[in-house]
Amino acid sequence: MTETPTLATRLARAIAVAGPMSLGQFMAAANEAYYGSRDPLGAGGDFITAPEISQMFGEIIGLWGADAAQRHGWVNAAYVELGPGRGTLAVDALRAMARAHFTPSAVHFVETSPVLRAAQAAHFPDALWHKDVNTLPTNCPLIIIANEFFDALPIQQAIKGAEGWHRRLVTSMGAADAPLFVPLAGALIPDAVVPETLRDAPAGSIIESSPASLGIGQALAARLCAQGGALLVIDYGYEGPVVGETLQALKGHNFANPFENVGDQDLTAHVDFATLAQAIAAVGGEALTIAPLATQGAWLAAHGLGARAAALMQSARARDRDDQAIAIAEAHTRLTAPEQMGSLFKVLEVVVK
Ligand code: SAH
């Protein structure tokens, strides 16, 4: 009996036949295999996320969603989460929403991983799952949350050479059963598709873009305009366009070579929030309020994290659980301190006027 070839072998064979593939294709295939085969979160996994650090994160987001729905009178709004992981953020957000007297009409999850869908179903047996945003309901306002979702979507890169900008491709060397993947400069791309401010960058410069992310942002913007609702994107990122490579791999909480361990480590890129916001504005026009980009630390503070942490600490101490009070203080610091998650992580908030 022949063994099923590994993803690396299948990609190497595809490259042998069709030539080098785009970085986006490589990243999409690697992440689909990665997320599809495991729960990557937590101490025993490859990385940890804000909702897994503290219940306060999802609670604050839930209060934000309830407030948006109540102010606009969206009584039948649905809760939508993109890439909900274990469902932890949704559990905390929906509990906080209920306390604020807002109950979404339904819970919709956009999730491709069967393993994580099962983890989400354990908390939300009645949720509805989608493989992409196109099948989300069309008949109600949507409160849409995406924490560490956009960073997992495929990116493209271009690299500056002597004659201009080249699309970056991925090729393989070595035997198909033990391939070595390497990036390579492909054909020249027209200068016109490179952001004007970056065109004259020195040779060797790398720029990134994520057409997949922009497409999803624009699809969601169109939905918000047509149906009402709000969108909150939280992720690590920057305000582009800028020169620089952010593609990275995480394995066992350590950085790894993105071209090794294909499908067995998390591939991400930082999110270009300025370009994402521009793409959303291009669709939403005057119908949407796009708040100035905030850091996670500032956004959480402005939405009451300090008060929530104080209340939880007080209740822990009242139960003689000083250990818990300390853990809450530590989580607060981890989520908001500039040298931890507070500055690198950004919050993009879009609400229908
Ligand atoms: N939001 C969660 C999990 C972040 S990990 C948290 O903060 O803990 C990224 C999540 O996005 C996972 O649930 C993963 O399965 C999902 N995901 C990754 N790529 C996806 C894609 N192309 N379509 C839908 N979901 C995707």
Short mmCIF file of C-alpha atoms and ligand atoms in Angstrom, two decimals:
data_model
loop_
_atom_site.label_atom_id
_atom_site.label_comp_id
_atom_site.label_asym_id
_atom_site.label_seq_id
_atom_site.Cartn_x
_atom_site.Cartn_y
_atom_site.Cartn_z
CA MET A 1 0.00 0.00 0.00
CA THR A 2 1.39 3.43 -0.89
CA GLU A 3 1.43 6.02 1.87
CA THR A 4 -0.42 9.29 1.40
CA PRO A 5 2.23 11.83 0.40
CA THR A 6 2.91 14.64 2.85
CA LEU A 7 1.87 18.18 1.99
CA ALA A 8 5.55 19.02 1.38
CA THR A 9 5.84 16.21 -1.15
CA ARG A 10 2.61 17.20 -2.89
CA LEU A 11 3.76 20.83 -3.15
CA ALA A 12 7.19 19.76 -4.42
CA ARG A 13 5.55 17.58 -7.11
CA ALA A 14 3.28 20.45 -8.14
CA ILE A 15 6.32 22.71 -8.47
CA ALA A 16 8.19 20.07 -10.50
CA VAL A 17 5.30 19.99 -12.97
CA ALA A 18 4.08 23.57 -13.07
CA GLY A 19 7.09 25.57 -11.91
CA PRO A 20 7.50 27.78 -8.83
CA MET A 21 4.26 28.71 -7.06
CA SER A 22 3.16 32.02 -5.62
CA LEU A 23 3.91 32.71 -1.97
CA GLY A 24 0.16 33.12 -1.42
CA GLN A 25 -0.53 29.61 -2.75
CA PHE A 26 2.21 28.18 -0.55
CA MET A 27 0.98 30.00 2.55
CA ALA A 28 -2.68 29.08 1.94
CA ALA A 29 -1.86 25.39 1.49
CA ALA A 30 0.44 25.31 4.52
CA ASN A 31 -2.06 27.03 6.83
CA GLU A 32 -5.02 24.99 5.63
CA ALA A 33 -3.13 21.81 6.54
CA TYR A 34 -1.87 23.33 9.78
CA TYR A 35 -5.19 24.58 11.18
CA GLY A 36 -7.12 21.68 9.70
CA SER A 37 -5.17 19.12 11.70
CA ARG A 38 -4.90 20.54 15.23
CA ASP A 39 -5.82 23.02 17.94
CA PRO A 40 -2.70 25.25 17.82
CA LEU A 41 -3.50 27.35 20.90
CA GLY A 42 -2.24 27.28 24.44
CA ALA A 43 0.81 26.24 26.40
CA GLY A 44 1.12 22.87 24.66
CA GLY A 45 0.53 24.38 21.22
CA ASP A 46 2.36 26.87 19.07
CA PHE A 47 1.02 30.23 20.23
CA ILE A 48 -1.38 31.91 22.66
CA THR A 49 -3.91 34.62 21.90
CA ALA A 50 -5.53 37.41 23.91
CA PRO A 51 -8.84 35.61 24.63
CA GLU A 52 -6.83 32.65 25.96
CA ILE A 53 -4.91 34.99 28.29
CA SER A 54 -7.94 36.44 30.03
CA GLN A 55 -11.74 36.40 29.99
CA MET A 56 -11.59 40.22 30.20
CA PHE A 57 -10.58 40.49 26.55
CA GLY A 58 -13.75 38.88 25.18
CA GLU A 59 -15.90 40.62 27.80
CA ILE A 60 -14.77 44.08 26.74
CA ILE A 61 -15.40 43.19 23.09
CA GLY A 62 -18.85 41.85 23.99
CA LEU A 63 -19.71 45.11 25.75
CA TRP A 64 -18.53 47.04 22.68
CA GLY A 65 -20.80 44.93 20.44
CA ALA A 66 -23.80 45.25 22.73
CA ASP A 67 -23.32 49.01 22.92
CA ALA A 68 -23.13 49.34 19.13
CA ALA A 69 -26.27 47.21 18.68
CA GLN A 70 -28.24 49.07 21.34
CA ARG A 71 -27.29 52.53 20.15
CA HIS A 72 -28.40 51.71 16.62
CA GLY A 73 -31.46 49.69 17.59
CA TRP A 74 -30.15 46.53 15.90
CA VAL A 75 -32.36 44.23 17.98
CA ASN A 76 -31.99 41.25 15.62
CA ALA A 77 -28.24 41.57 14.99
CA ALA A 78 -26.28 38.33 14.63
CA TYR A 79 -22.91 37.63 16.26
CA VAL A 80 -20.29 36.75 13.67
CA GLU A 81 -16.74 35.68 14.42
CA LEU A 82 -14.01 35.00 11.87
CA GLY A 83 -11.52 32.29 12.88
CA PRO A 84 -12.91 31.79 16.42
CA GLY A 85 -10.21 29.33 17.54
CA ARG A 86 -11.49 27.44 20.58
CA GLY A 87 -14.54 29.70 20.85
CA THR A 88 -13.22 31.33 24.02
CA LEU A 89 -13.67 34.92 22.87
CA ALA A 90 -17.26 34.15 21.81
CA VAL A 91 -18.06 32.58 25.20
CA ASP A 92 -16.79 35.65 27.06
CA ALA A 93 -18.29 38.17 24.62
CA LEU A 94 -21.75 36.60 24.60
CA ARG A 95 -21.81 36.35 28.40
CA ALA A 96 -20.96 40.06 28.64
CA MET A 97 -23.54 40.91 25.96
CA ALA A 98 -26.23 39.05 27.90
CA ARG A 99 -25.33 41.00 31.05
CA ALA A 100 -25.72 44.17 29.01
CA HIS A 101 -29.21 42.93 27.99
CA PHE A 102 -28.32 42.21 24.40
CA THR A 103 -28.77 38.74 22.94
CA PRO A 104 -27.75 38.25 19.31
CA SER A 105 -30.32 36.59 17.07
CA ALA A 106 -27.82 33.88 16.06
CA VAL A 107 -24.14 32.93 16.26
CA HIS A 108 -22.23 32.50 13.00
CA PHE A 109 -18.64 31.27 12.79
CA VAL A 110 -16.40 31.50 9.71
CA GLU A 111 -14.01 28.62 10.24
CA THR A 112 -12.33 26.16 7.90
CA SER A 113 -10.69 23.86 10.44
CA PRO A 114 -12.76 20.77 11.35
CA VAL A 115 -10.78 20.39 14.57
CA LEU A 116 -11.52 23.94 15.70
CA ARG A 117 -15.15 23.74 14.51
CA ALA A 118 -15.55 20.81 16.90
CA ALA A 119 -14.02 22.83 19.76
CA GLN A 120 -16.40 25.71 18.99
CA ALA A 121 -19.40 23.37 18.79
CA ALA A 122 -18.70 22.17 22.33
CA HIS A 123 -19.60 25.69 23.53
CA PHE A 124 -22.09 26.60 20.81
CA PRO A 125 -24.00 23.56 19.57
CA ASP A 126 -26.50 25.81 17.78
CA ALA A 127 -23.98 27.98 15.96
CA LEU A 128 -23.90 28.09 12.17
CA TRP A 129 -20.59 27.54 10.39
CA HIS A 130 -19.33 29.03 7.13
CA LYS A 131 -16.20 28.32 5.13
CA ASP A 132 -16.01 31.95 4.01
CA VAL A 133 -17.86 35.22 4.54
CA ASN A 134 -20.00 34.94 1.40
CA THR A 135 -22.66 32.74 2.99
CA LEU A 136 -23.22 34.89 6.10
CA PRO A 137 -26.91 35.79 6.55
CA THR A 138 -28.19 38.73 4.51
CA ASN A 139 -31.30 39.58 6.52
CA CYS A 140 -29.95 41.18 9.71
CA PRO A 141 -27.24 43.51 11.02
CA LEU A 142 -23.93 41.76 11.73
CA ILE A 143 -21.64 42.30 14.72
CA ILE A 144 -18.40 40.91 13.29
CA ILE A 145 -15.29 40.12 15.35
CA ALA A 146 -11.92 38.97 13.98
CA ASN A 147 -9.08 38.41 16.45
CA GLU A 148 -5.85 37.07 14.94
CA PHE A 149 -7.69 36.02 11.79
CA PHE A 150 -6.33 38.32 9.10
CA ASP A 151 -2.70 37.54 10.00
CA ALA A 152 -3.27 33.92 8.93
CA LEU A 153 -4.49 34.84 5.44
CA PRO A 154 -2.13 34.47 2.48
CA ILE A 155 0.13 37.31 1.43
CA GLN A 156 2.13 38.11 -1.66
CA GLN A 157 5.60 39.61 -1.66
CA ALA A 158 7.62 41.52 -4.22
CA ILE A 159 11.39 41.99 -4.08
CA LYS A 160 13.35 44.82 -5.66
CA GLY A 161 16.06 43.81 -8.13
CA ALA A 162 18.37 45.80 -10.40
CA GLU A 163 15.67 46.25 -13.08
CA GLY A 164 12.65 46.69 -10.88
CA TRP A 165 10.22 44.74 -8.70
CA HIS A 166 9.86 40.97 -8.98
CA ARG A 167 6.97 38.86 -7.70
CA ARG A 168 8.37 36.53 -5.03
CA LEU A 169 7.73 32.84 -5.70
CA VAL A 170 8.44 29.61 -3.86
CA THR A 171 10.37 26.78 -5.45
CA SER A 172 11.68 23.47 -4.16
CA MET A 173 15.07 21.81 -4.28
CA GLY A 174 16.13 18.31 -3.37
CA ALA A 175 14.13 15.10 -3.63
CA ALA A 176 10.32 15.27 -3.72
CA ASP A 177 10.11 13.14 -0.57
CA ALA A 178 12.38 15.56 1.33
CA PRO A 179 12.07 18.89 -0.46
CA LEU A 180 13.73 22.10 0.60
CA PHE A 181 11.54 25.10 -0.15
CA VAL A 182 13.12 28.45 -0.92
CA PRO A 183 11.81 31.83 -2.02
CA LEU A 184 12.91 33.08 -5.41
CA ALA A 185 12.48 36.25 -7.47
CA GLY A 186 10.03 35.62 -10.33
CA ALA A 187 9.05 37.77 -13.28
CA LEU A 188 9.17 41.56 -13.14
CA ILE A 189 5.88 43.21 -12.18
CA PRO A 190 4.84 46.63 -13.49
CA ASP A 191 5.98 49.53 -11.31
CA ALA A 192 2.41 50.78 -11.44
CA VAL A 193 1.22 48.05 -9.06
CA VAL A 194 3.84 48.99 -6.46
CA PRO A 195 2.69 51.75 -4.07
CA GLU A 196 4.17 55.00 -5.36
CA THR A 197 5.98 55.87 -2.13
CA LEU A 198 7.90 52.57 -2.25
CA ARG A 199 8.85 52.33 -5.91
CA ASP A 200 12.37 53.70 -5.46
CA ALA A 201 13.29 51.49 -2.50
CA PRO A 202 16.82 50.04 -2.69
CA ALA A 203 17.59 46.65 -4.26
CA GLY A 204 16.78 43.78 -1.93
CA SER A 205 13.76 45.56 -0.42
CA ILE A 206 10.67 43.40 0.12
CA ILE A 207 7.07 44.61 0.15
CA GLU A 208 3.97 42.65 1.09
CA SER A 209 0.29 42.76 0.25
CA SER A 210 -2.67 40.58 1.09
CA PRO A 211 -5.29 40.62 -1.66
CA ALA A 212 -7.20 37.90 0.23
CA SER A 213 -7.50 40.16 3.30
CA LEU A 214 -8.58 43.16 1.25
CA GLY A 215 -11.21 41.07 -0.53
CA ILE A 216 -12.70 39.90 2.76
CA GLY A 217 -12.59 43.43 4.18
CA GLN A 218 -14.47 44.74 1.16
CA ALA A 219 -17.03 41.92 1.22
CA LEU A 220 -17.74 42.68 4.89
CA ALA A 221 -17.92 46.43 4.22
CA ALA A 222 -20.54 45.81 1.53
CA ARG A 223 -22.56 43.68 3.97
CA LEU A 224 -22.41 46.31 6.70
CA CYS A 225 -23.63 48.99 4.29
CA ALA A 226 -26.50 46.81 3.09
CA GLN A 227 -27.53 45.27 6.42
CA GLY A 228 -26.17 47.42 9.23
CA GLY A 229 -23.68 46.31 11.82
CA ALA A 230 -20.11 46.74 13.00
CA LEU A 231 -16.72 45.16 12.47
CA LEU A 232 -13.82 44.85 14.90
CA VAL A 233 -10.45 43.63 13.61
CA ILE A 234 -7.73 42.98 16.17
CA ASP A 235 -4.33 41.77 15.08
CA TYR A 236 -0.66 42.55 15.04
CA GLY A 237 0.09 44.99 12.33
CA TYR A 238 1.22 48.33 11.04
CA GLU A 239 0.06 51.23 8.93
CA GLY A 240 1.42 50.61 5.44
CA PRO A 241 2.41 50.59 2.80
CA VAL A 242 5.98 50.19 4.02
CA VAL A 243 9.05 48.23 2.99
CA GLY A 244 9.78 45.16 5.08
CA GLU A 245 9.11 41.47 5.44
CA THR A 246 6.80 40.26 8.21
CA LEU A 247 6.11 36.69 7.09
CA GLN A 248 6.87 34.51 10.08
CA ALA A 249 6.41 30.99 11.37
CA LEU A 250 5.68 29.99 14.96
CA LYS A 251 6.27 26.49 16.23
CA GLY A 252 6.14 25.58 19.89
CA HIS A 253 6.12 29.31 20.85
CA ASN A 254 9.39 29.90 18.93
CA PHE A 255 10.05 31.55 15.59
CA ALA A 256 10.91 29.11 12.81
CA ASN A 257 11.84 29.23 9.12
CA PRO A 258 8.55 29.77 7.22
CA PHE A 259 9.70 27.39 4.48
CA GLU A 260 10.37 24.43 6.77
CA ASN A 261 7.90 22.11 8.56
CA VAL A 262 5.28 22.84 5.89
CA GLY A 263 1.79 22.51 7.37
CA ASP A 264 3.22 21.84 10.82
CA GLN A 265 3.72 25.42 12.03
CA ASP A 266 1.70 28.62 12.01
CA LEU A 267 2.46 30.98 9.13
CA THR A 268 1.43 34.59 9.61
CA ALA A 269 2.15 38.08 8.36
CA HIS A 270 1.53 41.39 10.04
CA VAL A 271 -1.65 43.11 8.90
CA ASP A 272 -1.37 46.35 6.94
CA PHE A 273 -4.22 48.13 8.70
CA ALA A 274 -4.01 51.37 6.74
CA THR A 275 -4.45 49.55 3.44
CA LEU A 276 -7.23 47.37 4.89
CA ALA A 277 -9.05 50.47 6.16
CA GLN A 278 -8.64 52.14 2.76
CA ALA A 279 -10.11 49.11 1.00
CA ILE A 280 -13.07 49.16 3.40
CA ALA A 281 -13.56 52.91 2.94
CA ALA A 282 -13.48 52.48 -0.84
CA VAL A 283 -16.59 50.26 -0.59
CA GLY A 284 -18.28 51.87 2.40
CA GLY A 285 -17.87 55.49 1.41
CA GLU A 286 -19.91 57.79 3.60
CA ALA A 287 -22.01 54.98 5.07
CA LEU A 288 -19.32 53.73 7.45
CA THR A 289 -17.50 55.30 10.38
CA ILE A 290 -13.95 53.99 10.43
CA ALA A 291 -12.34 54.95 13.73
CA PRO A 292 -8.71 56.05 13.71
CA LEU A 293 -6.54 52.96 14.19
CA ALA A 294 -5.96 52.34 17.92
CA THR A 295 -3.40 50.24 19.71
CA GLN A 296 -4.86 47.30 21.61
CA GLY A 297 -3.67 48.82 24.88
CA ALA A 298 -5.37 52.16 24.26
CA TRP A 299 -8.56 50.59 22.85
CA LEU A 300 -9.03 48.21 25.77
CA ALA A 301 -8.35 51.00 28.27
CA ALA A 302 -10.85 53.29 26.55
CA HIS A 303 -13.46 50.53 26.67
CA GLY A 304 -13.22 49.84 30.39
CA LEU A 305 -10.56 47.16 30.84
CA GLY A 306 -9.09 48.91 33.90
CA ALA A 307 -12.42 48.95 35.71
CA ARG A 308 -13.17 45.34 34.78
CA ALA A 309 -9.76 44.20 36.03
CA ALA A 310 -10.25 46.10 39.31
CA ALA A 311 -13.67 44.52 39.86
CA LEU A 312 -12.38 41.00 39.18
CA MET A 313 -9.40 41.56 41.46
CA GLN A 314 -11.61 42.83 44.24
CA SER A 315 -13.87 39.83 43.99
CA ALA A 316 -10.88 37.46 43.96
CA ARG A 317 -9.51 39.09 47.13
CA ALA A 318 -12.93 38.93 48.79
CA ARG A 319 -12.76 35.17 48.23
CA ASP A 320 -9.26 35.10 49.74
CA ARG A 321 -7.81 34.30 46.34
CA ASP A 322 -4.85 36.65 46.17
CA ASP A 323 -3.27 34.30 43.65
CA GLN A 324 -6.16 34.97 41.28
CA ALA A 325 -5.96 38.71 41.88
CA ILE A 326 -2.28 38.62 40.91
CA ALA A 327 -3.04 36.59 37.78
CA ILE A 328 -5.66 39.18 36.75
CA ALA A 329 -3.17 42.01 37.22
CA GLU A 330 -0.62 40.11 35.14
CA ALA A 331 -3.14 39.45 32.36
CA HIS A 332 -4.08 43.14 32.36
CA THR A 333 -0.41 44.05 31.89
CA ARG A 334 0.12 41.44 29.20
CA LEU A 335 -2.83 42.69 27.15
CA THR A 336 -2.03 46.39 27.44
CA ALA A 337 1.65 47.10 28.22
CA PRO A 338 3.48 48.59 25.23
CA GLU A 339 6.33 46.08 25.48
CA GLN A 340 3.84 43.19 25.54
CA MET A 341 0.67 43.10 23.38
CA GLY A 342 -0.38 46.71 23.96
CA SER A 343 1.37 48.44 21.06
CA LEU A 344 2.08 45.84 18.40
CA PHE A 345 -1.58 44.76 18.35
CA LYS A 346 -3.98 47.21 16.76
CA VAL A 347 -7.77 47.58 16.68
CA LEU A 348 -9.68 48.62 13.58
CA GLU A 349 -13.27 49.55 14.35
CA VAL A 350 -15.87 50.03 11.61
CA VAL A 351 -19.48 50.90 12.39
CA VAL A 352 -22.40 51.73 10.12
CA LYS A 353 -23.48 55.32 10.66
N1 SAH B 1 -9.47 34.04 17.11
C1 SAH B 1 -8.90 32.92 17.84
C2 SAH B 1 -8.01 32.00 16.99
C3 SAH B 1 -6.91 32.66 16.21
S1 SAH B 1 -6.02 31.47 15.23
C4 SAH B 1 -8.15 33.44 19.04
O1 SAH B 1 -7.93 34.64 19.13
O2 SAH B 1 -7.79 32.62 19.91
C5 SAH B 1 -6.69 31.70 13.60
C6 SAH B 1 -8.09 31.17 13.42
O3 SAH B 1 -8.50 31.42 12.07
C7 SAH B 1 -8.27 29.68 13.62
O4 SAH B 1 -9.54 29.44 14.15
C8 SAH B 1 -8.14 29.15 12.19
O5 SAH B 1 -8.66 27.85 12.01
C9 SAH B 1 -8.89 30.20 11.44
N2 SAH B 1 -8.53 30.33 10.02
C10 SAH B 1 -7.29 30.44 9.49
N3 SAH B 1 -7.35 30.61 8.16
C11 SAH B 1 -8.66 30.64 7.84
C12 SAH B 1 -9.38 30.81 6.61
N4 SAH B 1 -8.74 30.98 5.46
N5 SAH B 1 -10.73 30.77 6.65
C13 SAH B 1 -11.38 30.61 7.83
N6 SAH B 1 -10.76 30.45 9.02
C14 SAH B 1 -9.42 30.46 9.02
#
